[in-house]
Amino acid sequence: MAIFSPVNAVTDIIPQLEKIVGQDGVIKRKDELFTYECDGLTGYRQRPALVVLPRTTEQVATIVKLCHDRQIPWIARGAGTGLSGGALPGADSLLIVTTRMRQILAVDYDNQTIVVQPGVVNNWVTQTVSGAGFYYAPDPSSQIVCSIGGNIAENSGGVHCLKYGTTTNHVLGLKLVIPDGSIVEVGGQVPETPGYDLTGLFVGSEGTLGIATEITLKILKTPESICVVLADFLSLEATAQSVADIIAAGIVPAGMEIMDNFSINAVEDVVATNCYPRDAAAILLVELDGLPIEVELNQAKVEEICRNNGARNTAIAYDQETRLKMWKGRKAAFAAAGKLSPSYFVQDGVVPRTQLVQILSDINDLSKKYGFAIANVFHAGDGNLHPLILYDQKVPGAWEKVEELGGEILKRCVELGGSLSGEHGIGIDKNCFMPNMFNEVDLETMQWVRQCFNPDNLANPGKLFPTPRSCGEVANAQRLNLGQDKKMEEIY
Amino acid sequence: MAIFSPVNAVTDIIPQLEKIVGQDGVIKRKDELFTYECDGLTGYRQRPALVVLPRTTEQVATIVKLCHDRQIPWIARGAGTGLSGGALPGADSLLIVTTRMRQILAVDYDNQTIVVQPGVVNNWVTQTVSGAGFYYAPDPSSQIVCSIGGNIAENSGGVHCLKYGTTTNHVLGLKLVIPDGSIVEVGGQVPETPGYDLTGLFVGSEGTLGIATEITLKILKTPESICVVLADFLSLEATAQSVADIIAAGIVPAGMEIMDNFSINAVEDVVATNCYPRDAAAILLVELDGLPIEVELNQAKVEEICRNNGARNTAIAYDQETRLKMWKGRKAAFAAAGKLSPSYFVQDGVVPRTQLVQILSDINDLSKKYGFAIANVFHAGDGNLHPLILYDQKVPGAWEKVEELGGEILKRCVELGGSLSGEHGIGIDKNCFMPNMFNEVDLETMQWVRQCFNPDNLANPGKLFPTPRSCGEVANAQRLNLGQDKKMEEIY
């Protein structure tokens, strides 16, 4: 575990790196390296020894081979918007940053595929193909900034993953550089490829198996009609029950989100959508897409279900402007919480949909027990929670208590049959909780896979899996060294 | 590579096996073992040394541990309907057959999941949940016989995989016994689980990574309305163009199948559906599902597209009886070919949808070159072809030429950007073609994964990957030993 040890041989390879990518492709000045000391999980910070900015698969392969030969740890970084510290550098490591790998390599409308480099921003994919009537479905909230390479590492989701699945459902093939520097192609242009599904294995592997340098994605036809239903309720239970009833009615909304009273007021204070009633216990946002008539019928059904569960009001938006207004508050929820409280911490957990009411009640109990307010915003259709714990970083011991509280929420999610992470990944933030979800044999089996791709543990060491110094200990060391930082996710 | 060597120590463990599963759970009599000498690919036959019939995960784990300790090769077998010889035994191997593992372990309608043992027949899943308005989407043509465990091994598809995806899209979690006898749990009750996607890795691994003993599947709501459009054309190109246009119009049919003139006549001769015009160059079957109004609108669009491409007639079926009649011929196509010709061989390849016309023209050329008639039946929406090569096994050298022709078709599929297999797997039948699709590094990377789960190569040796004695050589050895057998797939 060399991740936090002092700088070593990595600076020795500067001449070779400059030969590979040019002088302007190697960042070595201390002040310039500051940019790269954290990703979206800013509570953990570490300046890398060196940053390199390749442009091609071949350059990446040469760099990774060099690291392999010199036994230098390396970390791939996309746009740096990750929320689990997956791109946190080690002091002795090389950061391979994909910001110069931003080419759209091919578009094939007939077969509905697009080939991109990993630095391409998520939203650019849709922008590239929207004129022809297509879009790329996975839409993390950071989609105007985050990159496809990072989406692959974290298997990113988004509002639309309820109907369309996460990133793994949209990747057909990958060109990879694995930790020995070999270039490997997995998957292909068609969904059915024989042999082991290494494409699926790689998506969500959080940078521990290699780096994707060419990515073949599926693109979908833009729906003919889109509608958002906004319903407000006087009880959170009734809101959750509506979610269950909508799914039970056979409707698969494109997205289905709940915000609780606390989040509603935070949002209205900060961005003033004037859409969300401040006295509602919760609001439910349901996006429906498809043929116009299908959307209309489902919209009527959703409204009826909400009213049967006691919704006070329902509002409907078909036009883009109103739809965006309805979503604006949801999209601004994290930033709003950040403005209301000196600090906040966003957790990411999953429960089976039927356990939503239970986990919300448990979170409420934990909130009282620990004495921190918690705003609840979540992808309700998937059972994916994002509780926002509000606290003041200046109060001594507050962060430790918040971290403990966040951990309690995760443990409860797992106990209820859920998961440690819906879409933000494990990274450095949650690897200590992996044994809560997986037993020793399960984790060992994953380690086998890591070891066969990454036997020297050079690719993103210390992430994803528990280590003797996981979570608390490393975090404490980091905080002592660098000062506690607000865990801000401006782009969430 | 011990797969075809003489019987060895496996019979020594009979007493231990009988202790684990009872005397009636071990099959050792030569005449009884004949049942297990091949799967649906009957051209390859080998009696196993021994068959064991466990009932529980723990029994499977104890058996596999015993094999591990004694270094005995073993092969898992479900219903034996596989078409690539994935369950072909070795002479010295133990066949672990799941026919006594047929329990439905749990059903959760609220979360839309079902937990089954691997021997549960595909169709039973739908039968179990249909009363509550649910179904299980993957529907291989053998669904009334094939088992979920086998579906997992081969990542089985079916008519409905165009819209709903193959088996891998419907498996949430697995309890596995891996080749050292450990019990491992991968995935879970919710789709989002952190760590490597070992569930996805295992699905389609053709028995080389272990055996699934408990399987958590997604179940879907039964569509409110289903309609089949049957269109007939005077040119195959126009039929393929209609497929492209339907997809380009943003319609995602539940299934979309083409049959050519040869197949039409074969089917009408044998099962007389009286649905398919004998003089049509091809027919197109399009199944649409969803809300009634959505289905109606899409049905009208599909009809219009077909007519614009020169379809002579279109017939529409909403009622179940007529729908089943329209599908009957398609479902009977392989059996019909088997009745028209002394022997036939069914190939399974994939091309990008836009290459359908090209590959059909190439297949036509190859048919002329080799002098064998070929009937074409295919999942057109996915570009998944099932050319049926008709031949006479009694003609000396015919089978060798057919095998060569089948190989030429596969190579052409790969050249056109497609794949060696859409849904039947690689098994023993196509492993020699893997280097046509994957380079050495790609294959080596897959081998790493195999080795980390299955380092002694005890689990299904000789399958999936090319070996020094792949395909031709082994096949010839088999044929010389056992006599050429008609490659019959009564259940296709």
XYZ file of C-alpha atoms in Angstrom, chain A residues 13-399:
387
model
C 10.295 9.300 -16.078
C 9.571 12.921 -17.041
C 11.904 12.805 -20.075
C 10.274 9.632 -21.381
C 6.783 11.035 -20.819
C 7.678 14.256 -22.630
C 8.921 12.180 -25.513
C 5.593 10.357 -25.668
C 3.164 13.268 -25.314
C 5.284 16.387 -25.843
C 6.471 18.872 -23.214
C 3.077 20.505 -22.885
C 1.514 17.140 -22.135
C 3.335 16.683 -18.826
C 2.323 18.729 -15.790
C 4.999 18.869 -13.125
C 4.792 22.321 -11.525
C 3.534 22.172 -7.960
C 1.014 25.002 -8.439
C -0.403 23.394 -11.566
C -0.687 20.027 -9.865
C -3.066 21.461 -7.244
C -5.915 21.199 -9.755
C -5.624 17.442 -9.604
C -5.433 16.893 -5.855
C -9.037 15.730 -5.515
C -12.105 14.802 -7.498
C -15.720 15.657 -6.568
C -15.169 14.111 -3.123
C -13.100 17.008 -1.878
C -12.792 15.738 1.691
C -9.828 13.674 0.509
C -6.928 15.525 -1.099
C -3.506 14.508 -2.304
C -1.362 16.199 -4.919
C -0.094 13.698 -7.508
C 3.616 13.525 -8.275
C 2.984 14.130 -11.957
C 0.186 14.479 -14.491
C 0.323 13.291 -18.094
C -2.139 14.217 -20.857
C -2.119 11.642 -23.664
C -4.101 11.961 -26.904
C -4.185 8.413 -28.301
C -4.540 4.778 -27.308
C -0.943 4.180 -28.308
C 0.311 6.994 -26.072
C -1.695 5.609 -23.144
C -0.296 2.125 -23.791
C 3.286 3.414 -23.875
C 2.775 5.371 -20.643
C 1.150 2.422 -18.837
C 3.917 0.088 -20.044
C 6.488 2.523 -18.675
C 4.688 2.549 -15.310
C 4.593 -1.242 -15.391
C 8.315 -1.509 -16.084
C 9.174 1.046 -13.375
C 6.477 -0.206 -10.981
C 4.953 3.254 -10.720
C 1.350 3.442 -9.469
C -1.007 5.305 -11.801
C -4.558 6.582 -11.655
C -6.803 7.413 -14.607
C -8.807 10.621 -14.281
C -11.580 11.952 -16.485
C -13.313 15.220 -15.673
C -12.745 14.811 -11.938
C -16.439 14.935 -10.998
C -16.529 11.538 -9.258
C -18.089 11.465 -5.784
C -16.296 8.549 -4.171
C -12.664 9.644 -4.556
C -12.043 7.146 -7.345
C -9.564 9.541 -9.015
C -7.774 10.545 -5.798
C -4.035 10.438 -6.571
C -1.333 8.922 -4.432
C 1.662 11.098 -3.569
C 3.976 8.783 -5.490
C 1.707 8.227 -8.451
C 1.217 9.340 -12.012
C -2.190 10.739 -12.896
C -3.207 9.904 -16.471
C -5.769 12.544 -17.389
C -7.984 12.114 -20.456
C -8.856 15.768 -21.162
C -7.000 15.669 -24.484
C -8.809 12.502 -25.571
C -11.988 14.223 -26.669
C -12.571 13.016 -30.199
C -15.800 11.574 -31.513
C -14.244 8.815 -33.631
C -17.263 7.466 -35.539
C -21.042 7.732 -35.692
C -23.222 5.037 -37.270
C -26.877 6.042 -37.236
C -28.072 2.933 -39.060
C -26.651 0.636 -36.409
C -27.212 3.220 -33.641
C -23.652 3.320 -32.362
C -21.058 5.995 -31.658
C -17.348 5.542 -30.931
C -15.727 8.082 -28.616
C -12.510 8.738 -26.749
C -12.796 8.617 -22.942
C -12.432 12.373 -22.386
C -15.585 13.140 -24.375
C -18.113 14.839 -22.104
C -21.291 12.819 -21.502
C -23.550 15.538 -22.867
C -21.529 15.930 -26.085
C -22.645 12.481 -27.169
C -26.278 13.560 -27.186
C -25.342 16.923 -28.737
C -23.493 15.141 -31.546
C -26.389 12.899 -32.494
C -29.463 14.921 -31.504
C -29.766 16.590 -34.907
C -30.339 13.149 -36.401
C -32.969 12.346 -33.791
C -30.883 10.317 -31.355
C -29.594 10.637 -27.792
C -27.376 8.882 -25.272
C -29.480 7.658 -22.350
C -27.281 7.613 -19.189
C -27.530 11.089 -17.709
C -25.669 11.644 -14.452
C -26.520 15.037 -13.007
C -22.955 16.121 -13.826
C -23.523 15.306 -17.493
C -22.502 18.716 -18.806
C -19.025 18.209 -17.318
C -18.361 14.539 -16.572
C -16.637 12.354 -19.148
C -17.587 9.032 -20.696
C -14.381 7.435 -19.381
C -15.359 8.338 -15.832
C -18.919 7.111 -16.470
C -17.445 3.765 -17.507
C -15.256 3.569 -14.398
C -18.187 4.238 -12.061
C -20.992 2.656 -14.123
C -22.793 5.979 -13.809
C -26.549 6.208 -13.656
C -28.820 9.231 -13.710
C -32.481 10.098 -13.675
C -33.178 7.999 -16.768
C -31.538 4.798 -15.584
C -34.862 3.590 -14.172
C -36.138 2.881 -17.681
C -32.917 2.711 -19.678
C -30.376 1.177 -17.282
C -26.970 2.434 -16.194
C -23.843 2.922 -18.313
C -23.182 -0.830 -18.515
C -26.374 -1.278 -20.541
C -25.155 1.200 -23.152
C -21.563 0.110 -23.796
C -21.098 -2.310 -26.699
C -17.326 -2.470 -26.925
C -14.119 -1.086 -25.450
C -10.539 -0.676 -26.493
C -8.589 -0.984 -23.257
C -5.061 -0.501 -22.057
C -4.549 -3.007 -19.252
C -1.923 -2.546 -16.530
C 0.872 -4.387 -18.364
C 0.488 -1.905 -21.233
C -1.259 -4.292 -23.624
C -4.071 -3.015 -25.807
C -7.110 -5.298 -25.552
C -10.415 -5.095 -27.412
C -13.526 -6.393 -25.684
C -17.118 -6.538 -26.915
C -17.794 -5.223 -30.406
C -20.270 -3.411 -32.617
C -23.074 -5.885 -31.958
C -24.476 -6.719 -28.519
C -23.897 -10.455 -28.847
C -20.229 -11.347 -28.593
C -19.003 -14.732 -27.393
C -16.524 -15.455 -24.622
C -16.532 -13.810 -21.227
C -18.339 -10.480 -20.951
C -15.205 -8.465 -20.209
C -16.974 -5.287 -21.335
C -19.457 -5.740 -18.514
C -16.650 -6.655 -16.122
C -14.711 -3.498 -16.967
C -17.648 -1.104 -16.637
C -17.806 -0.143 -12.964
C -14.336 -1.485 -12.127
C -13.327 1.989 -10.911
C -10.003 2.205 -12.717
C -8.570 -0.930 -11.127
C -8.459 -3.067 -14.294
C -7.077 -0.577 -16.825
C -8.098 2.457 -18.821
C -10.650 2.567 -21.652
C -9.323 4.502 -24.649
C -12.018 3.887 -27.287
C -15.613 3.346 -26.315
C -18.464 2.108 -28.530
C -21.793 3.311 -27.144
C -25.397 2.647 -28.093
C -27.467 5.655 -29.075
C -31.263 5.640 -28.873
C -33.980 7.340 -30.887
C -35.248 10.486 -29.186
C -38.756 9.832 -27.816
C -41.573 11.508 -29.738
C -43.209 12.816 -26.609
C -42.000 13.600 -23.097
C -44.141 14.632 -20.138
C -43.401 15.378 -16.488
C -45.979 14.843 -13.762
C -45.326 16.713 -10.510
C -47.421 15.600 -7.537
C -47.240 16.849 -3.960
C -48.155 14.878 -0.860
C -48.753 15.419 2.844
C -46.926 12.229 3.781
C -43.704 10.628 2.628
C -45.292 7.190 2.965
C -48.014 8.137 0.488
C -45.355 9.387 -1.922
C -43.422 6.122 -1.690
C -46.654 4.145 -2.038
C -47.395 6.021 -5.274
C -44.000 4.945 -6.621
C -44.799 1.312 -5.814
C -48.270 1.609 -7.365
C -46.956 3.203 -10.564
C -44.506 0.354 -11.077
C -47.144 -2.212 -10.121
C -49.427 -0.732 -12.792
C -46.848 -1.780 -15.377
C -45.724 1.780 -16.113
C -41.966 2.223 -16.524
C -41.319 5.959 -16.235
C -38.150 7.376 -17.799
C -37.412 8.777 -14.335
C -39.145 8.902 -10.957
C -37.748 11.121 -8.197
C -38.809 12.076 -4.670
C -37.754 15.171 -2.703
C -38.752 15.581 0.945
C -39.970 18.744 2.678
C -36.516 19.765 3.782
C -35.135 19.508 0.236
C -38.148 21.330 -1.189
C -37.609 24.303 1.096
C -33.857 24.314 0.524
C -34.422 24.405 -3.206
C -37.137 27.076 -3.083
C -34.940 29.236 -0.830
C -32.030 29.027 -3.208
C -33.314 28.691 -6.767
C -37.017 29.623 -6.320
C -38.605 27.341 -8.888
C -42.050 28.235 -7.432
C -43.099 24.768 -8.551
C -42.766 22.876 -5.264
C -45.271 23.650 -2.459
C -43.268 24.473 0.664
C -45.735 22.757 2.971
C -45.705 19.431 1.145
C -44.229 16.463 3.001
C -42.728 15.408 -0.302
C -43.029 15.856 -4.030
C -42.881 13.191 -6.683
C -41.539 13.924 -10.165
C -42.413 11.362 -12.836
C -41.073 11.665 -16.380
C -42.856 9.636 -19.050
C -41.672 9.205 -22.627
C -42.742 7.400 -25.777
C -45.434 7.820 -28.403
C -47.668 10.859 -27.685
C -50.756 8.748 -27.029
C -48.852 6.324 -24.802
C -47.452 9.198 -22.769
C -50.903 10.767 -22.412
C -52.460 7.525 -21.204
C -49.664 6.862 -18.732
C -49.800 10.459 -17.543
C -53.498 10.032 -16.730
C -52.775 6.771 -14.908
C -49.925 8.311 -12.899
C -52.139 11.238 -11.899
C -54.889 8.878 -10.827
C -52.506 6.754 -8.752
C -51.110 9.853 -7.038
C -54.586 11.192 -6.251
C -55.671 7.804 -4.923
C -52.723 8.000 -2.569
C -53.787 11.420 -1.363
C -51.788 13.775 -3.595
C -53.018 17.350 -3.076
C -52.129 18.644 -6.504
C -50.703 17.323 -9.722
C -49.134 19.482 -12.399
C -48.372 18.283 -15.927
C -45.738 19.596 -18.319
C -45.373 18.595 -21.946
C -43.517 21.665 -23.176
C -39.777 21.733 -22.678
C -39.693 25.007 -20.780
C -42.076 23.874 -18.040
C -40.428 20.464 -17.877
C -37.019 22.034 -17.322
C -38.499 24.300 -14.649
C -39.945 21.284 -12.834
C -36.600 19.487 -12.955
C -34.583 22.584 -12.066
C -35.199 22.272 -8.347
C -34.355 18.564 -8.291
C -31.155 19.184 -10.212
C -30.188 22.024 -7.864
C -30.958 20.111 -4.669
C -27.370 19.336 -3.670
C -26.117 22.824 -4.413
C -29.070 24.280 -2.458
C -28.245 22.182 0.589
C -24.677 23.437 0.301
C -25.938 26.996 0.545
C -28.191 26.328 3.541
C -25.615 24.641 5.697
C -21.925 25.320 6.315
C -21.159 21.787 5.078
C -23.014 18.756 3.858
C -22.258 15.170 3.017
C -24.169 13.288 0.341
C -24.616 9.573 0.813
C -25.475 7.130 -1.981
C -27.244 3.887 -1.070
C -29.852 1.561 -2.508
C -32.769 -0.394 -1.044
C -35.323 -2.605 -2.778
C -38.147 -0.304 -3.806
C -40.518 -1.854 -1.256
C -38.180 -0.812 1.577
C -38.318 2.929 0.772
C -40.702 3.786 3.612
C -38.680 1.691 6.055
C -35.325 3.258 5.178
C -36.781 6.774 5.307
C -38.102 6.083 8.770
C -34.701 4.662 9.774
C -32.915 7.708 8.364
C -35.267 9.920 10.336
C -34.413 8.017 13.535
C -30.685 8.254 12.785
C -31.027 11.968 12.096
C -32.542 12.471 15.567
C -30.031 10.162 17.245
C -27.005 11.951 15.792
C -28.541 15.433 15.891
C -27.965 16.320 12.238
C -30.656 17.424 9.814
C -30.929 15.192 6.733
C -32.498 16.222 3.438
C -33.733 13.336 1.316
C -33.543 13.393 -2.458
C -33.731 10.147 -4.357
C -34.184 8.162 -7.520
C -37.279 6.543 -6.049
C -37.996 4.185 -8.925
C -34.655 2.435 -8.367
C -34.684 2.688 -4.590
C -31.487 4.761 -4.907
C -31.217 7.238 -2.000
C -29.151 10.387 -1.733
C -29.560 11.537 1.877
C -27.813 14.885 2.412
C -26.458 15.219 5.931
C -26.096 18.893 6.942
C -23.428 19.829 9.476
C -20.861 22.419 10.395
C -17.301 21.423 9.647
C -15.993 23.910 12.227
C -17.583 22.066 15.120
C -14.902 19.732 16.444
C -15.797 16.083 15.974
C -18.770 16.881 13.741
C -17.309 15.283 10.612
